[in-house]
Short mmCIF file of C-alpha atoms and ligand atoms in Angstrom, two decimals:
data_model
loop_
_atom_site.label_atom_id
_atom_site.label_comp_id
_atom_site.label_asym_id
_atom_site.label_seq_id
_atom_site.Cartn_x
_atom_site.Cartn_y
_atom_site.Cartn_z
CA MET A 1 -35.27 188.47 165.32
CA SER A 2 -32.65 189.45 162.93
CA GLU A 3 -34.06 192.18 160.58
CA THR A 4 -32.01 190.05 157.62
CA LEU A 5 -34.50 187.19 157.87
CA ALA A 6 -37.15 187.40 154.75
CA GLU A 7 -40.59 187.93 155.28
CA SER A 8 -41.46 184.68 153.78
CA VAL A 9 -42.14 183.30 157.30
CA ARG A 10 -43.11 185.62 160.26
CA VAL A 11 -42.38 185.59 163.79
CA HIS A 12 -45.61 186.36 165.54
CA LYS A 13 -44.92 185.39 169.29
CA GLU A 14 -41.47 184.73 170.67
CA GLY A 15 -41.14 183.30 174.00
CA GLN A 16 -42.61 180.18 175.97
CA LEU A 17 -45.41 180.25 173.08
CA SER A 18 -43.80 180.91 170.11
CA HIS A 19 -45.32 181.26 166.51
CA LEU A 20 -44.33 181.08 162.97
CA VAL A 21 -46.19 182.40 160.15
CA LEU A 22 -45.77 181.80 156.68
CA ASN A 23 -46.59 184.42 154.56
CA ARG A 24 -46.30 184.23 151.09
CA ALA A 25 -49.67 183.68 150.40
CA ALA A 26 -50.06 184.66 146.50
CA HIS A 27 -48.22 181.58 145.85
CA LEU A 28 -50.69 179.71 148.41
CA ASN A 29 -47.62 179.56 150.70
CA ALA A 30 -45.78 177.41 148.15
CA LEU A 31 -42.70 176.42 149.67
CA ASN A 32 -39.58 177.74 147.46
CA PRO A 33 -35.90 177.15 148.46
CA GLU A 34 -35.54 180.86 150.56
CA MET A 35 -38.61 180.11 152.33
CA LEU A 36 -37.54 176.70 153.55
CA GLN A 37 -34.40 178.23 154.26
CA THR A 38 -35.62 181.06 156.26
CA LEU A 39 -38.13 178.62 158.24
CA LEU A 40 -34.62 176.52 159.06
CA THR A 41 -32.94 179.47 159.98
CA HIS A 42 -35.93 180.45 162.37
CA LEU A 43 -36.42 176.36 163.63
CA GLU A 44 -32.42 176.58 164.78
CA ARG A 45 -32.53 179.95 166.25
CA LEU A 46 -35.78 179.13 168.63
CA ASN A 47 -34.46 175.86 169.52
CA LYS A 48 -31.46 177.72 171.01
CA ASN A 49 -33.84 179.81 172.96
CA GLU A 50 -34.55 178.49 176.20
CA LYS A 51 -37.63 179.98 176.96
CA VAL A 52 -39.80 178.05 173.61
CA ARG A 53 -41.89 175.25 174.97
CA VAL A 54 -44.16 174.97 171.78
CA LEU A 55 -44.02 176.61 168.82
CA VAL A 56 -47.01 177.39 166.43
CA ILE A 57 -46.61 176.80 162.65
CA SER A 58 -49.58 178.62 161.19
CA ALA A 59 -49.95 180.66 157.43
CA ASP A 60 -51.60 183.71 156.08
CA GLY A 61 -54.30 183.99 153.39
CA GLU A 62 -57.84 182.87 153.11
CA LYS A 63 -56.67 179.44 150.73
CA ALA A 64 -54.00 177.36 152.13
CA PHE A 65 -51.64 176.35 154.65
CA VAL A 66 -49.15 175.29 152.41
CA ALA A 67 -49.89 174.21 148.57
CA GLY A 68 -46.95 172.55 148.09
CA ALA A 69 -42.90 172.80 147.09
CA ASP A 70 -42.65 175.47 144.47
CA ILE A 71 -43.70 173.98 141.37
CA ASN A 72 -42.63 176.65 139.57
CA SER A 73 -38.85 177.22 140.94
CA MET A 74 -38.19 173.39 140.37
CA ALA A 75 -39.48 172.96 137.29
CA SER A 76 -36.31 173.83 135.20
CA LEU A 77 -33.67 172.92 137.87
CA GLY A 78 -30.55 170.62 136.74
CA PRO A 79 -29.59 167.47 138.94
CA ARG A 80 -27.62 169.64 141.27
CA PRO A 81 -29.76 172.37 142.35
CA ILE A 82 -32.92 169.99 142.46
CA ALA A 83 -31.12 167.52 144.60
CA ASP A 84 -29.59 170.70 146.85
CA TYR A 85 -33.91 171.45 147.21
CA VAL A 86 -34.85 168.43 147.99
CA GLU A 87 -32.28 168.05 150.77
CA LEU A 88 -33.23 171.35 151.92
CA GLY A 89 -37.05 170.59 152.80
CA GLN A 90 -35.62 167.28 154.30
CA ARG A 91 -33.60 169.08 156.58
CA VAL A 92 -36.37 171.65 157.56
CA MET A 93 -39.19 168.68 158.35
CA ARG A 94 -36.21 166.79 159.95
CA GLN A 95 -35.34 170.12 162.21
CA ILE A 96 -38.81 170.17 163.47
CA GLU A 97 -39.09 166.84 164.32
CA THR A 98 -35.85 166.88 166.28
CA VAL A 99 -36.52 170.52 168.06
CA ARG A 100 -36.19 170.24 171.73
CA PHE A 101 -39.92 171.54 171.76
CA PRO A 102 -43.62 169.97 170.58
CA VAL A 103 -44.45 172.12 167.40
CA ILE A 104 -48.02 172.00 166.78
CA ALA A 105 -49.27 173.28 163.07
CA ALA A 106 -52.46 174.82 162.58
CA VAL A 107 -53.84 173.82 159.18
CA HIS A 108 -56.65 175.37 156.69
CA GLY A 109 -57.36 175.40 153.40
CA TYR A 110 -55.27 173.42 150.86
CA ALA A 111 -52.27 171.42 152.47
CA LEU A 112 -50.78 169.81 150.06
CA GLY A 113 -47.57 167.61 148.84
CA GLY A 114 -44.71 169.59 150.62
CA GLY A 115 -47.44 171.15 152.35
CA LEU A 116 -48.79 168.21 154.27
CA GLU A 117 -45.48 166.83 154.57
CA LEU A 118 -44.92 170.10 156.57
CA ALA A 119 -47.96 169.41 159.07
CA LEU A 120 -46.52 165.82 159.21
CA ALA A 121 -43.35 166.50 160.84
CA CYS A 122 -45.04 168.62 163.12
CA ASP A 123 -46.02 166.78 166.49
CA LEU A 124 -49.44 167.76 166.64
CA ILE A 125 -51.86 169.01 163.78
CA VAL A 126 -55.23 170.79 164.16
CA ALA A 127 -57.24 171.36 161.22
CA ALA A 128 -59.41 173.89 160.10
CA ASP A 129 -63.00 172.34 159.06
CA ASP A 130 -62.03 173.70 155.47
CA ALA A 131 -58.69 171.80 155.07
CA LYS A 132 -58.00 170.05 152.12
CA LEU A 133 -55.55 167.97 152.46
CA GLY A 134 -53.38 165.55 149.97
CA GLN A 135 -50.32 164.20 148.04
CA PRO A 136 -50.99 165.04 144.71
CA GLU A 137 -47.21 164.24 143.31
CA VAL A 138 -47.89 161.55 140.95
CA GLY A 139 -50.06 164.05 138.88
CA LEU A 140 -46.64 165.64 138.20
CA GLY A 141 -44.46 162.53 137.21
CA ILE A 142 -42.65 162.81 140.93
CA LEU A 143 -42.83 161.43 144.78
CA PRO A 144 -43.48 163.36 147.88
CA GLY A 145 -39.98 164.01 148.84
CA PHE A 146 -39.92 165.88 151.91
CA GLY A 147 -40.82 162.92 153.91
CA GLY A 148 -44.40 162.27 153.01
CA THR A 149 -44.01 158.81 152.24
CA GLN A 150 -42.58 157.75 155.43
CA ARG A 151 -44.53 160.05 157.77
CA LEU A 152 -48.00 159.55 156.54
CA ILE A 153 -46.97 155.55 157.41
CA HIS A 154 -46.36 156.60 160.63
CA ARG A 155 -49.61 158.92 161.24
CA CYS A 156 -52.22 156.56 159.21
CA GLY A 157 -50.98 153.23 158.53
CA VAL A 158 -49.42 151.79 155.55
CA ALA A 159 -52.94 151.25 153.58
CA ALA A 160 -54.06 154.79 153.96
CA ALA A 161 -50.21 155.89 152.48
CA ARG A 162 -50.83 153.90 149.52
CA ARG A 163 -54.02 155.54 148.85
CA LEU A 164 -53.14 158.87 149.19
CA VAL A 165 -49.70 158.60 147.71
CA TYR A 166 -51.06 156.30 144.79
CA THR A 167 -54.08 158.24 143.64
CA GLY A 168 -52.69 161.80 144.58
CA GLU A 169 -56.72 162.11 146.15
CA ILE A 170 -57.35 165.14 148.01
CA ILE A 171 -59.27 164.29 150.85
CA SER A 172 -61.93 166.74 153.78
CA ALA A 173 -60.51 167.09 157.07
CA GLU A 174 -63.14 165.31 158.40
CA GLU A 175 -61.66 162.04 156.30
CA ALA A 176 -58.26 163.52 157.47
CA LEU A 177 -59.26 162.88 161.46
CA ARG A 178 -60.79 159.88 160.79
CA LEU A 179 -57.57 158.37 159.17
CA GLY A 180 -55.73 159.69 162.21
CA ILE A 181 -53.88 162.59 159.80
CA VAL A 182 -55.25 165.43 161.44
CA ASP A 183 -55.53 165.60 165.42
CA LYS A 184 -58.41 167.92 165.78
CA LEU A 185 -60.89 169.56 163.44
CA VAL A 186 -62.37 173.31 164.54
CA PRO A 187 -64.22 175.65 163.10
CA ARG A 188 -61.90 177.80 160.60
CA GLY A 189 -62.29 181.19 163.00
CA GLU A 190 -60.92 178.79 165.63
CA ILE A 191 -57.69 177.33 164.30
CA ILE A 192 -55.29 179.57 166.10
CA ASP A 193 -57.29 179.39 169.36
CA ALA A 194 -57.10 175.74 169.26
CA ALA A 195 -53.25 175.07 169.03
CA TYR A 196 -53.04 177.80 171.85
CA ALA A 197 -55.15 175.71 173.70
CA TRP A 198 -52.97 172.96 173.57
CA ALA A 199 -49.78 174.97 173.74
CA ASN A 200 -50.83 176.42 176.52
CA THR A 201 -51.83 172.77 178.73
CA ILE A 202 -48.01 171.61 177.51
CA ILE A 203 -46.28 174.94 178.95
CA GLN A 204 -47.98 173.82 182.30
CA LYS A 205 -46.07 170.45 182.47
CA ALA A 206 -42.79 169.86 182.96
CA PRO A 207 -40.49 170.95 180.55
CA LEU A 208 -38.07 168.35 181.15
CA ALA A 209 -40.41 165.77 180.97
CA VAL A 210 -42.07 167.00 177.92
CA ALA A 211 -38.74 167.23 176.19
CA ALA A 212 -37.92 163.79 176.99
CA SER A 213 -41.19 162.66 175.76
CA LYS A 214 -40.71 163.84 172.40
CA ARG A 215 -37.18 163.06 172.12
CA VAL A 216 -37.89 159.10 173.05
CA ILE A 217 -41.37 159.33 170.84
CA ARG A 218 -39.45 160.06 168.18
CA GLU A 219 -36.31 157.79 168.59
CA SER A 220 -38.78 154.89 168.68
CA GLN A 221 -39.42 155.51 165.10
CA ASP A 222 -35.91 157.12 164.16
CA GLN A 223 -33.83 153.87 162.34
CA CYS A 224 -36.94 152.85 160.11
CA LEU A 225 -37.86 156.80 159.54
CA ASN A 226 -34.03 157.34 158.48
CA ALA A 227 -33.52 154.93 156.13
CA GLY A 228 -36.49 155.09 154.35
CA LEU A 229 -36.05 158.93 154.46
CA ARG A 230 -33.04 157.89 152.09
CA LEU A 231 -34.87 155.77 149.99
CA GLU A 232 -37.57 158.50 149.50
CA VAL A 233 -34.51 161.04 148.44
CA ALA A 234 -33.29 158.49 146.11
CA ALA A 235 -36.71 158.12 144.14
CA PHE A 236 -37.33 161.42 143.84
CA LEU A 237 -34.04 161.94 142.17
CA GLU A 238 -34.59 159.33 139.90
CA LEU A 239 -37.72 160.27 138.87
CA PHE A 240 -36.76 164.09 138.22
CA PRO A 241 -35.12 163.42 134.77
CA THR A 242 -37.97 161.64 133.67
CA LEU A 243 -40.01 162.89 130.40
CA ASP A 244 -43.80 162.32 132.81
CA ARG A 245 -41.97 164.74 135.19
CA GLU A 246 -41.28 167.52 132.54
CA GLU A 247 -45.42 166.65 131.53
CA GLY A 248 -46.57 166.75 134.70
CA MET A 249 -44.39 170.20 135.98
CA ASP A 250 -45.41 171.72 132.16
CA ALA A 251 -49.13 170.52 132.71
CA PHE A 252 -49.46 172.68 135.87
CA LYS A 253 -47.53 175.74 134.38
CA HIS A 254 -50.10 175.97 131.37
CA LYS A 255 -52.96 174.64 133.74
CA ARG A 256 -53.92 171.80 131.10
CA GLU A 257 -54.24 167.91 131.46
CA ALA A 258 -50.86 165.64 131.80
CA LYS A 259 -50.41 163.52 129.51
CA PHE A 260 -47.89 160.25 130.40
CA THR A 261 -46.26 157.79 128.67
CA GLY A 262 -44.16 155.65 131.60
CA LYS A 263 -40.61 157.32 129.53
N1 CO8 B 1 -46.34 175.56 143.33
C1 CO8 B 1 -45.98 177.03 142.81
N2 CO8 B 1 -46.94 177.68 142.98
C2 CO8 B 1 -48.43 177.25 143.28
C3 CO8 B 1 -48.45 175.95 143.45
C4 CO8 B 1 -47.50 175.26 144.25
N3 CO8 B 1 -47.23 174.28 144.28
N4 CO8 B 1 -49.65 175.90 143.84
C5 CO8 B 1 -50.12 176.98 143.41
N5 CO8 B 1 -49.74 178.08 142.95
C6 CO8 B 1 -49.84 179.41 142.52
C7 CO8 B 1 -50.74 179.36 141.23
O1 CO8 B 1 -49.84 178.32 140.01
C8 CO8 B 1 -51.59 180.50 140.98
O2 CO8 B 1 -50.16 181.55 140.83
P1 CO8 B 1 -50.93 182.65 139.55
O3 CO8 B 1 -51.60 182.79 139.94
O4 CO8 B 1 -49.24 183.50 139.35
O5 CO8 B 1 -51.60 181.42 138.49
C9 CO8 B 1 -51.21 180.87 142.15
O6 CO8 B 1 -50.69 179.58 143.23
C10 CO8 B 1 -52.59 180.78 142.88
O7 CO8 B 1 -53.28 178.89 142.34
P2 CO8 B 1 -54.21 178.69 141.71
O8 CO8 B 1 -54.92 179.44 140.37
O9 CO8 B 1 -54.36 177.52 141.17
O10 CO8 B 1 -55.87 178.50 142.58
P3 CO8 B 1 -56.58 177.71 142.73
O11 CO8 B 1 -57.71 177.91 144.06
O12 CO8 B 1 -57.31 177.26 141.22
O13 CO8 B 1 -56.40 175.98 143.02
C11 CO8 B 1 -54.62 174.50 144.00
C12 CO8 B 1 -55.41 175.56 144.31
C13 CO8 B 1 -55.81 173.28 143.92
C14 CO8 B 1 -53.84 174.20 145.25
C15 CO8 B 1 -53.49 174.06 142.65
O14 CO8 B 1 -53.09 175.85 142.84
C16 CO8 B 1 -52.90 173.22 142.86
O15 CO8 B 1 -53.14 172.19 142.46
N6 CO8 B 1 -51.77 173.73 142.99
C17 CO8 B 1 -50.66 172.61 142.97
C18 CO8 B 1 -50.47 171.55 143.92
C19 CO8 B 1 -49.30 170.31 143.83
O16 CO8 B 1 -49.76 169.57 143.31
N7 CO8 B 1 -48.52 170.33 145.11
C20 CO8 B 1 -47.50 169.43 145.15
C21 CO8 B 1 -46.34 170.63 144.50
S1 CO8 B 1 -45.05 169.18 144.55
C22 CO8 B 1 -44.66 169.30 146.07
O17 CO8 B 1 -45.07 169.67 146.80
C23 CO8 B 1 -43.68 168.20 146.57
C24 CO8 B 1 -43.02 168.17 147.64
C25 CO8 B 1 -41.73 167.39 147.66
C26 CO8 B 1 -40.53 167.52 146.79
C27 CO8 B 1 -39.80 169.06 146.61
C28 CO8 B 1 -38.45 169.08 146.25
C29 CO8 B 1 -37.88 170.18 145.20
#
């Protein structure tokens, strides 16, 4: 690994089974632009390393996988930088979806907003029994902007996607399993073992067949997904200049209830 890559994403293992660890626990691993760029650089590099057969993504810290995009980093951004931020997040999620090998998210604690969107971009999601998942963006005056509106529909169907996105409700790991948002539920201490067990099963199979399967499954959804992702970015950028978005983010910063006016 290049020593210049930031510490916000740690390479825990690199080989047939590779493992990246998100490492910004003091901020609940909130995805700021620097962390997204680091993740993108690692993904591009791993994709060129022919040894890699499966990637596991997990996160450090007791409380969270990822509590979202970094609200403090985005709150005061103007139109161009916010467009760059949302497009960078979209590129990272798309890169996860298009790398040659399956990617497994090992999710514990909060997986909210951009954090759930990161997990949804992965091929498989193992959740710990303490996981709490949701898309709380409407409480900030925005909508999921890293592909959540689209990938939720693909994972759990339009009805559950509507409920989660409109209400911002945070659901338990059990409910996420029932809805098909996560693929497996294990005790908190066993998520890495469970992710590695799946990874090792996949590694035993024919490499070209696994890679072709990933590509074909993805390409069957791509036309609809790509159109939906463009709509999502446009809606996000329309909402960002509103007073409700300013109020939602100011309320988060000052740990108070938001008062929305629809403006
Ligand atoms: N961004 C920035 N900082 C955060 C975030 C976040 N998303 N989440 C938590 N933090 C910080 C807190 O501000 C706090 O910092 P400090 O200690 O300096 O006050 C620290 O992490 C610990 O958090 P809390 O004290 O709040 O911990 P609690 O256990 O009390 O609460 C929660 C945990 C419930 C997870 C709470 O932190 C929370 O509600 N976080 C925000 C969740 C959220 O709304 N996520 C969605 C963010 S928006 C998003 O993801 C949009 C993605 C797509 C578009 C992006 C375009 C740029």
